Amino acid sequence: MTDDSHETRDRGDGAASASTGASGSGDSDEAGTSDTDEPIFAAAEYADGSITYPPHPVSRDGAERVGTVDLREYTAEVVTWTTATATPPGVRQPNHLAIVAFDVDGEDVRALGQLTTDGVEIGDEVEPVYAAELRDPEAGIREPASQEWDGFRFRPVED
């Protein structure tokens, strides 16, 4: 049995998706929004202490999901990055992407997402920032109302 309140969306644009799933921790409400009405950047916390992004109903080892961690409360380190120059319809070109690693209470939590700039190097510290529109809803073949267009990008942390 799955719990649909913990779904994430894969849009194919390489962006970290916003979560509208129920929250088990932090200052988020049951709709998955924070006190600022901005969606949370949800990772799942499990009974065995593991944390994963994107969230799943059970952990890699089969432990039950017990909560949600809002990754907006953490910074991450760039593990690797690339620039896509041939992008799907409606996705900015060039599209700068990175795999980043969050350290959440000793757990390594990785995410793939767009960068806000091209001036990022391996090892740089970044923070997730909400973007209301990661791609143009009018581009492509799907009806704009048929999917979500928001999510998170990673912005370099200023020293």
PDB file of N, CA, C and O in Angstrom, residues 51-108:
ATOM      1  N   ILE A  51      17.703   8.835   5.653  1.00  0.00           N
ATOM      2  CA  ILE A  51      16.994   9.956   5.048  1.00  0.00           C
ATOM      3  C   ILE A  51      17.273   9.897   3.557  1.00  0.00           C
ATOM      4  O   ILE A  51      18.427   9.738   3.152  1.00  0.00           O
ATOM      5  N   THR A  52      16.219  10.015   2.732  1.00  0.00           N
ATOM      6  CA  THR A  52      16.415   9.962   1.282  1.00  0.00           C
ATOM      7  C   THR A  52      15.649  11.071   0.570  1.00  0.00           C
ATOM      8  O   THR A  52      14.625  11.548   1.045  1.00  0.00           O
ATOM      9  N   TYR A  53      16.189  11.445  -0.572  1.00  0.00           N
ATOM     10  CA  TYR A  53      15.496  12.324  -1.498  1.00  0.00           C
ATOM     11  C   TYR A  53      15.630  11.687  -2.873  1.00  0.00           C
ATOM     12  O   TYR A  53      16.733  11.281  -3.246  1.00  0.00           O
ATOM     13  N   PRO A  54      14.573  11.575  -3.638  1.00  0.00           N
ATOM     14  CA  PRO A  54      13.210  11.955  -3.284  1.00  0.00           C
ATOM     15  C   PRO A  54      12.622  10.985  -2.269  1.00  0.00           C
ATOM     16  O   PRO A  54      13.111   9.870  -2.109  1.00  0.00           O
ATOM     17  N   PRO A  55      11.554  11.411  -1.592  1.00  0.00           N
ATOM     18  CA  PRO A  55      10.923  10.551  -0.588  1.00  0.00           C
ATOM     19  C   PRO A  55      10.261   9.320  -1.217  1.00  0.00           C
ATOM     20  O   PRO A  55       9.786   9.379  -2.347  1.00  0.00           O
ATOM     21  N   HIS A  56      10.274   8.237  -0.465  1.00  0.00           N
ATOM     22  CA  HIS A  56       9.594   7.003  -0.854  1.00  0.00           C
ATOM     23  C   HIS A  56       8.823   6.477   0.353  1.00  0.00           C
ATOM     24  O   HIS A  56       9.133   6.850   1.484  1.00  0.00           O
ATOM     25  N   PRO A  57       7.841   5.606   0.163  1.00  0.00           N
ATOM     26  CA  PRO A  57       7.068   5.078   1.295  1.00  0.00           C
ATOM     27  C   PRO A  57       7.915   4.273   2.287  1.00  0.00           C
ATOM     28  O   PRO A  57       7.619   4.265   3.473  1.00  0.00           O
ATOM     29  N   VAL A  58       8.955   3.593   1.792  1.00  0.00           N
ATOM     30  CA  VAL A  58       9.851   2.833   2.666  1.00  0.00           C
ATOM     31  C   VAL A  58      11.302   3.139   2.279  1.00  0.00           C
ATOM     32  O   VAL A  58      11.587   3.550   1.158  1.00  0.00           O
ATOM     33  N   SER A  59      12.241   2.889   3.216  1.00  0.00           N
ATOM     34  CA  SER A  59      13.655   3.152   2.951  1.00  0.00           C
ATOM     35  C   SER A  59      14.234   2.073   2.047  1.00  0.00           C
ATOM     36  O   SER A  59      13.580   1.068   1.744  1.00  0.00           O
ATOM     37  N   ARG A  60      15.512   2.251   1.682  1.00  0.00           N
ATOM     38  CA  ARG A  60      16.195   1.255   0.851  1.00  0.00           C
ATOM     39  C   ARG A  60      16.203  -0.111   1.524  1.00  0.00           C
ATOM     40  O   ARG A  60      16.218  -1.141   0.863  1.00  0.00           O
ATOM     41  N   ASP A  61      16.232  -0.108   2.876  1.00  0.00           N
ATOM     42  CA  ASP A  61      16.267  -1.365   3.633  1.00  0.00           C
ATOM     43  C   ASP A  61      14.895  -1.802   4.133  1.00  0.00           C
ATOM     44  O   ASP A  61      14.794  -2.716   4.951  1.00  0.00           O
ATOM     45  N   GLY A  62      13.830  -1.132   3.676  1.00  0.00           N
ATOM     46  CA  GLY A  62      12.477  -1.545   4.012  1.00  0.00           C
ATOM     47  C   GLY A  62      11.880  -0.911   5.257  1.00  0.00           C
ATOM     48  O   GLY A  62      10.786  -1.284   5.671  1.00  0.00           O
ATOM     49  N   ALA A  63      12.557   0.068   5.866  1.00  0.00           N
ATOM     50  CA  ALA A  63      12.025   0.723   7.065  1.00  0.00           C
ATOM     51  C   ALA A  63      10.878   1.660   6.688  1.00  0.00           C
ATOM     52  O   ALA A  63      10.883   2.276   5.627  1.00  0.00           O
ATOM     53  N   GLU A  64       9.908   1.767   7.575  1.00  0.00           N
ATOM     54  CA  GLU A  64       8.755   2.638   7.359  1.00  0.00           C
ATOM     55  C   GLU A  64       9.145   4.109   7.435  1.00  0.00           C
ATOM     56  O   GLU A  64      10.007   4.495   8.216  1.00  0.00           O
ATOM     57  N   ARG A  65       8.460   4.898   6.648  1.00  0.00           N
ATOM     58  CA  ARG A  65       8.669   6.351   6.680  1.00  0.00           C
ATOM     59  C   ARG A  65       8.038   6.915   7.952  1.00  0.00           C
ATOM     60  O   ARG A  65       6.898   6.606   8.280  1.00  0.00           O
ATOM     61  N   VAL A  66       8.806   7.754   8.661  1.00  0.00           N
ATOM     62  CA  VAL A  66       8.314   8.319   9.916  1.00  0.00           C
ATOM     63  C   VAL A  66       8.218   9.844   9.898  1.00  0.00           C
ATOM     64  O   VAL A  66       7.674  10.429  10.820  1.00  0.00           O
ATOM     65  N   GLY A  67       8.761  10.482   8.875  1.00  0.00           N
ATOM     66  CA  GLY A  67       8.705  11.935   8.854  1.00  0.00           C
ATOM     67  C   GLY A  67       9.284  12.529   7.595  1.00  0.00           C
ATOM     68  O   GLY A  67       9.682  11.818   6.663  1.00  0.00           O
ATOM     69  N   THR A  68       9.324  13.852   7.586  1.00  0.00           N
ATOM     70  CA  THR A  68       9.822  14.612   6.457  1.00  0.00           C
ATOM     71  C   THR A  68      10.856  15.608   6.956  1.00  0.00           C
ATOM     72  O   THR A  68      10.655  16.247   7.982  1.00  0.00           O
ATOM     73  N   VAL A  69      11.946  15.721   6.236  1.00  0.00           N
ATOM     74  CA  VAL A  69      12.984  16.706   6.527  1.00  0.00           C
ATOM     75  C   VAL A  69      12.922  17.767   5.438  1.00  0.00           C
ATOM     76  O   VAL A  69      12.934  17.436   4.256  1.00  0.00           O
ATOM     77  N   ASP A  70      12.861  19.032   5.831  1.00  0.00           N
ATOM     78  CA  ASP A  70      12.831  20.129   4.870  1.00  0.00           C
ATOM     79  C   ASP A  70      14.272  20.519   4.550  1.00  0.00           C
ATOM     80  O   ASP A  70      14.965  21.128   5.372  1.00  0.00           O
ATOM     81  N   LEU A  71      14.732  20.175   3.346  1.00  0.00           N
ATOM     82  CA  LEU A  71      16.116  20.431   2.967  1.00  0.00           C
ATOM     83  C   LEU A  71      16.431  21.915   2.796  1.00  0.00           C
ATOM     84  O   LEU A  71      17.604  22.291   2.706  1.00  0.00           O
ATOM     85  N   ARG A  72      15.409  22.782   2.798  1.00  0.00           N
ATOM     86  CA  ARG A  72      15.668  24.227   2.750  1.00  0.00           C
ATOM     87  C   ARG A  72      16.421  24.695   3.989  1.00  0.00           C
ATOM     88  O   ARG A  72      17.034  25.751   3.987  1.00  0.00           O
ATOM     89  N   GLU A  73      16.367  23.910   5.051  1.00  0.00           N
ATOM     90  CA  GLU A  73      17.029  24.276   6.302  1.00  0.00           C
ATOM     91  C   GLU A  73      18.516  23.937   6.292  1.00  0.00           C
ATOM     92  O   GLU A  73      19.214  24.183   7.278  1.00  0.00           O
ATOM     93  N   TYR A  74      19.028  23.381   5.199  1.00  0.00           N
ATOM     94  CA  TYR A  74      20.417  22.933   5.104  1.00  0.00           C
ATOM     95  C   TYR A  74      21.076  23.512   3.860  1.00  0.00           C
ATOM     96  O   TYR A  74      20.408  23.882   2.905  1.00  0.00           O
ATOM     97  N   THR A  75      22.406  23.534   3.887  1.00  0.00           N
ATOM     98  CA  THR A  75      23.163  23.818   2.678  1.00  0.00           C
ATOM     99  C   THR A  75      23.738  22.495   2.189  1.00  0.00           C
ATOM    100  O   THR A  75      23.730  21.501   2.917  1.00  0.00           O
ATOM    101  N   ALA A  76      24.206  22.490   0.971  1.00  0.00           N
ATOM    102  CA  ALA A  76      24.743  21.272   0.364  1.00  0.00           C
ATOM    103  C   ALA A  76      26.074  21.578  -0.304  1.00  0.00           C
ATOM    104  O   ALA A  76      26.409  22.740  -0.549  1.00  0.00           O
ATOM    105  N   GLU A  77      26.806  20.532  -0.626  1.00  0.00           N
ATOM    106  CA  GLU A  77      28.069  20.656  -1.339  1.00  0.00           C
ATOM    107  C   GLU A  77      27.899  20.099  -2.744  1.00  0.00           C
ATOM    108  O   GLU A  77      27.313  19.025  -2.928  1.00  0.00           O
ATOM    109  N   VAL A  78      28.425  20.817  -3.731  1.00  0.00           N
ATOM    110  CA  VAL A  78      28.357  20.358  -5.118  1.00  0.00           C
ATOM    111  C   VAL A  78      29.286  19.144  -5.262  1.00  0.00           C
ATOM    112  O   VAL A  78      30.482  19.236  -5.001  1.00  0.00           O
ATOM    113  N   VAL A  79      28.711  18.005  -5.670  1.00  0.00           N
ATOM    114  CA  VAL A  79      29.475  16.779  -5.902  1.00  0.00           C
ATOM    115  C   VAL A  79      30.013  16.776  -7.327  1.00  0.00           C
ATOM    116  O   VAL A  79      31.166  16.463  -7.586  1.00  0.00           O
ATOM    117  N   THR A  80      29.156  17.142  -8.263  1.00  0.00           N
ATOM    118  CA  THR A  80      29.532  17.266  -9.671  1.00  0.00           C
ATOM    119  C   THR A  80      28.506  18.152 -10.352  1.00  0.00           C
ATOM    120  O   THR A  80      27.420  18.383  -9.816  1.00  0.00           O
ATOM    121  N   TRP A  81      28.848  18.661 -11.513  1.00  0.00           N
ATOM    122  CA  TRP A  81      27.925  19.527 -12.243  1.00  0.00           C
ATOM    123  C   TRP A  81      28.159  19.365 -13.736  1.00  0.00           C
ATOM    124  O   TRP A  81      29.181  18.843 -14.163  1.00  0.00           O
ATOM    125  N   THR A  82      27.187  19.814 -14.499  1.00  0.00           N
ATOM    126  CA  THR A  82      27.294  19.782 -15.954  1.00  0.00           C
ATOM    127  C   THR A  82      26.401  20.864 -16.532  1.00  0.00           C
ATOM    128  O   THR A  82      25.563  21.434 -15.825  1.00  0.00           O
ATOM    129  N   THR A  83      26.571  21.118 -17.797  1.00  0.00           N
ATOM    130  CA  THR A  83      25.705  22.056 -18.509  1.00  0.00           C
ATOM    131  C   THR A  83      25.109  21.340 -19.706  1.00  0.00           C
ATOM    132  O   THR A  83      25.833  20.813 -20.539  1.00  0.00           O
ATOM    133  N   ALA A  84      23.774  21.308 -19.745  1.00  0.00           N
ATOM    134  CA  ALA A  84      23.058  20.721 -20.883  1.00  0.00           C
ATOM    135  C   ALA A  84      22.767  21.837 -21.882  1.00  0.00           C
ATOM    136  O   ALA A  84      22.192  22.857 -21.524  1.00  0.00           O
ATOM    137  N   THR A  85      23.182  21.623 -23.115  1.00  0.00           N
ATOM    138  CA  THR A  85      22.915  22.627 -24.146  1.00  0.00           C
ATOM    139  C   THR A  85      21.758  22.230 -25.057  1.00  0.00           C
ATOM    140  O   THR A  85      21.186  23.078 -25.727  1.00  0.00           O
ATOM    141  N   ALA A  86      21.423  20.953 -25.086  1.00  0.00           N
ATOM    142  CA  ALA A  86      20.254  20.469 -25.826  1.00  0.00           C
ATOM    143  C   ALA A  86      19.216  20.088 -24.782  1.00  0.00           C
ATOM    144  O   ALA A  86      19.281  19.023 -24.174  1.00  0.00           O
ATOM    145  N   THR A  87      18.279  20.979 -24.538  1.00  0.00           N
ATOM    146  CA  THR A  87      17.313  20.799 -23.459  1.00  0.00           C
ATOM    147  C   THR A  87      15.921  20.487 -23.991  1.00  0.00           C
ATOM    148  O   THR A  87      15.613  20.791 -25.139  1.00  0.00           O
ATOM    149  N   PRO A  88      15.053  19.902 -23.147  1.00  0.00           N
ATOM    150  CA  PRO A  88      13.669  19.649 -23.559  1.00  0.00           C
ATOM    151  C   PRO A  88      12.945  20.969 -23.829  1.00  0.00           C
ATOM    152  O   PRO A  88      13.368  22.032 -23.352  1.00  0.00           O
ATOM    153  N   PRO A  89      11.843  20.923 -24.549  1.00  0.00           N
ATOM    154  CA  PRO A  89      11.075  22.140 -24.829  1.00  0.00           C
ATOM    155  C   PRO A  89      10.708  22.876 -23.542  1.00  0.00           C
ATOM    156  O   PRO A  89      10.256  22.268 -22.575  1.00  0.00           O
ATOM    157  N   GLY A  90      10.944  24.177 -23.527  1.00  0.00           N
ATOM    158  CA  GLY A  90      10.566  25.004 -22.391  1.00  0.00           C
ATOM    159  C   GLY A  90      11.590  25.091 -21.279  1.00  0.00           C
ATOM    160  O   GLY A  90      11.416  25.865 -20.341  1.00  0.00           O
ATOM    161  N   VAL A  91      12.665  24.298 -21.357  1.00  0.00           N
ATOM    162  CA  VAL A  91      13.708  24.344 -20.331  1.00  0.00           C
ATOM    163  C   VAL A  91      14.775  25.316 -20.808  1.00  0.00           C
ATOM    164  O   VAL A  91      15.157  25.303 -21.977  1.00  0.00           O
ATOM    165  N   ARG A  92      15.251  26.139 -19.891  1.00  0.00           N
ATOM    166  CA  ARG A  92      16.239  27.148 -20.279  1.00  0.00           C
ATOM    167  C   ARG A  92      17.459  26.508 -20.929  1.00  0.00           C
ATOM    168  O   ARG A  92      17.807  25.360 -20.652  1.00  0.00           O
ATOM    169  N   GLN A  93      18.082  27.270 -21.801  1.00  0.00           N
ATOM    170  CA  GLN A  93      19.243  26.765 -22.526  1.00  0.00           C
ATOM    171  C   GLN A  93      20.318  27.838 -22.501  1.00  0.00           C
ATOM    172  O   GLN A  93      20.042  28.972 -22.897  1.00  0.00           O
ATOM    173  N   PRO A  94      21.501  27.553 -21.985  1.00  0.00           N
ATOM    174  CA  PRO A  94      21.929  26.274 -21.426  1.00  0.00           C
ATOM    175  C   PRO A  94      21.318  26.041 -20.048  1.00  0.00           C
ATOM    176  O   PRO A  94      20.929  26.986 -19.370  1.00  0.00           O
ATOM    177  N   ASN A  95      21.239  24.781 -19.647  1.00  0.00           N
ATOM    178  CA  ASN A  95      20.664  24.395 -18.363  1.00  0.00           C
ATOM    179  C   ASN A  95      21.787  23.837 -17.489  1.00  0.00           C
ATOM    180  O   ASN A  95      22.303  22.759 -17.754  1.00  0.00           O
ATOM    181  N   HIS A  96      22.159  24.584 -16.468  1.00  0.00           N
ATOM    182  CA  HIS A  96      23.238  24.188 -15.566  1.00  0.00           C
ATOM    183  C   HIS A  96      22.653  23.309 -14.470  1.00  0.00           C
ATOM    184  O   HIS A  96      21.694  23.693 -13.798  1.00  0.00           O
ATOM    185  N   LEU A  97      23.221  22.108 -14.309  1.00  0.00           N
ATOM    186  CA  LEU A  97      22.707  21.105 -13.363  1.00  0.00           C
ATOM    187  C   LEU A  97      23.814  20.665 -12.419  1.00  0.00           C
ATOM    188  O   LEU A  97      24.988  20.664 -12.782  1.00  0.00           O
ATOM    189  N   ALA A  98      23.420  20.232 -11.217  1.00  0.00           N
ATOM    190  CA  ALA A  98      24.404  19.714 -10.267  1.00  0.00           C
ATOM    191  C   ALA A  98      23.802  18.583  -9.453  1.00  0.00           C
ATOM    192  O   ALA A  98      22.601  18.555  -9.186  1.00  0.00           O
ATOM    193  N   ILE A  99      24.657  17.663  -9.059  1.00  0.00           N
ATOM    194  CA  ILE A  99      24.337  16.713  -8.003  1.00  0.00           C
ATOM    195  C   ILE A  99      24.943  17.313  -6.753  1.00  0.00           C
ATOM    196  O   ILE A  99      26.136  17.663  -6.743  1.00  0.00           O
ATOM    197  N   VAL A 100      24.130  17.478  -5.725  1.00  0.00           N
ATOM    198  CA  VAL A 100      24.594  18.071  -4.480  1.00  0.00           C
ATOM    199  C   VAL A 100      24.381  17.089  -3.336  1.00  0.00           C
ATOM    200  O   VAL A 100      23.506  16.218  -3.404  1.00  0.00           O
ATOM    201  N   ALA A 101      25.181  17.234  -2.285  1.00  0.00           N
ATOM    202  CA  ALA A 101      25.077  16.367  -1.108  1.00  0.00           C
ATOM    203  C   ALA A 101      24.787  17.223   0.122  1.00  0.00           C
ATOM    204  O   ALA A 101      25.556  18.131   0.453  1.00  0.00           O
ATOM    205  N   PHE A 102      23.669  16.936   0.763  1.00  0.00           N
ATOM    206  CA  PHE A 102      23.311  17.565   2.035  1.00  0.00           C
ATOM    207  C   PHE A 102      23.813  16.659   3.156  1.00  0.00           C
ATOM    208  O   PHE A 102      23.707  15.431   3.053  1.00  0.00           O
ATOM    209  N   ASP A 103      24.322  17.232   4.221  1.00  0.00           N
ATOM    210  CA  ASP A 103      24.654  16.480   5.432  1.00  0.00           C
ATOM    211  C   ASP A 103      23.547  16.773   6.427  1.00  0.00           C
ATOM    212  O   ASP A 103      23.482  17.856   7.002  1.00  0.00           O
ATOM    213  N   VAL A 104      22.646  15.804   6.599  1.00  0.00           N
ATOM    214  CA  VAL A 104      21.514  15.964   7.509  1.00  0.00           C
ATOM    215  C   VAL A 104      21.750  15.044   8.701  1.00  0.00           C
ATOM    216  O   VAL A 104      21.537  13.830   8.616  1.00  0.00           O
ATOM    217  N   ASP A 105      22.245  15.615   9.773  1.00  0.00           N
ATOM    218  CA  ASP A 105      22.527  14.853  10.995  1.00  0.00           C
ATOM    219  C   ASP A 105      23.373  13.619  10.714  1.00  0.00           C
ATOM    220  O   ASP A 105      23.083  12.526  11.197  1.00  0.00           O
ATOM    221  N   GLY A 106      24.409  13.792   9.894  1.00  0.00           N
ATOM    222  CA  GLY A 106      25.323  12.697   9.574  1.00  0.00           C
ATOM    223  C   GLY A 106      24.891  11.816   8.423  1.00  0.00           C
ATOM    224  O   GLY A 106      25.650  10.957   7.989  1.00  0.00           O
ATOM    225  N   GLU A 107      23.700  12.004   7.909  1.00  0.00           N
ATOM    226  CA  GLU A 107      23.210  11.245   6.753  1.00  0.00           C
ATOM    227  C   GLU A 107      23.503  12.019   5.480  1.00  0.00           C
ATOM    228  O   GLU A 107      23.213  13.213   5.384  1.00  0.00           O
ATOM    229  N   ASP A 108      24.080  11.354   4.484  1.00  0.00           N
ATOM    230  CA  ASP A 108      24.358  11.945   3.183  1.00  0.00           C
ATOM    231  C   ASP A 108      23.088  11.863   2.344  1.00  0.00           C
ATOM    232  O   ASP A 108      22.608  10.774   2.045  1.00  0.00           O
TER     233      ASP A 108
END
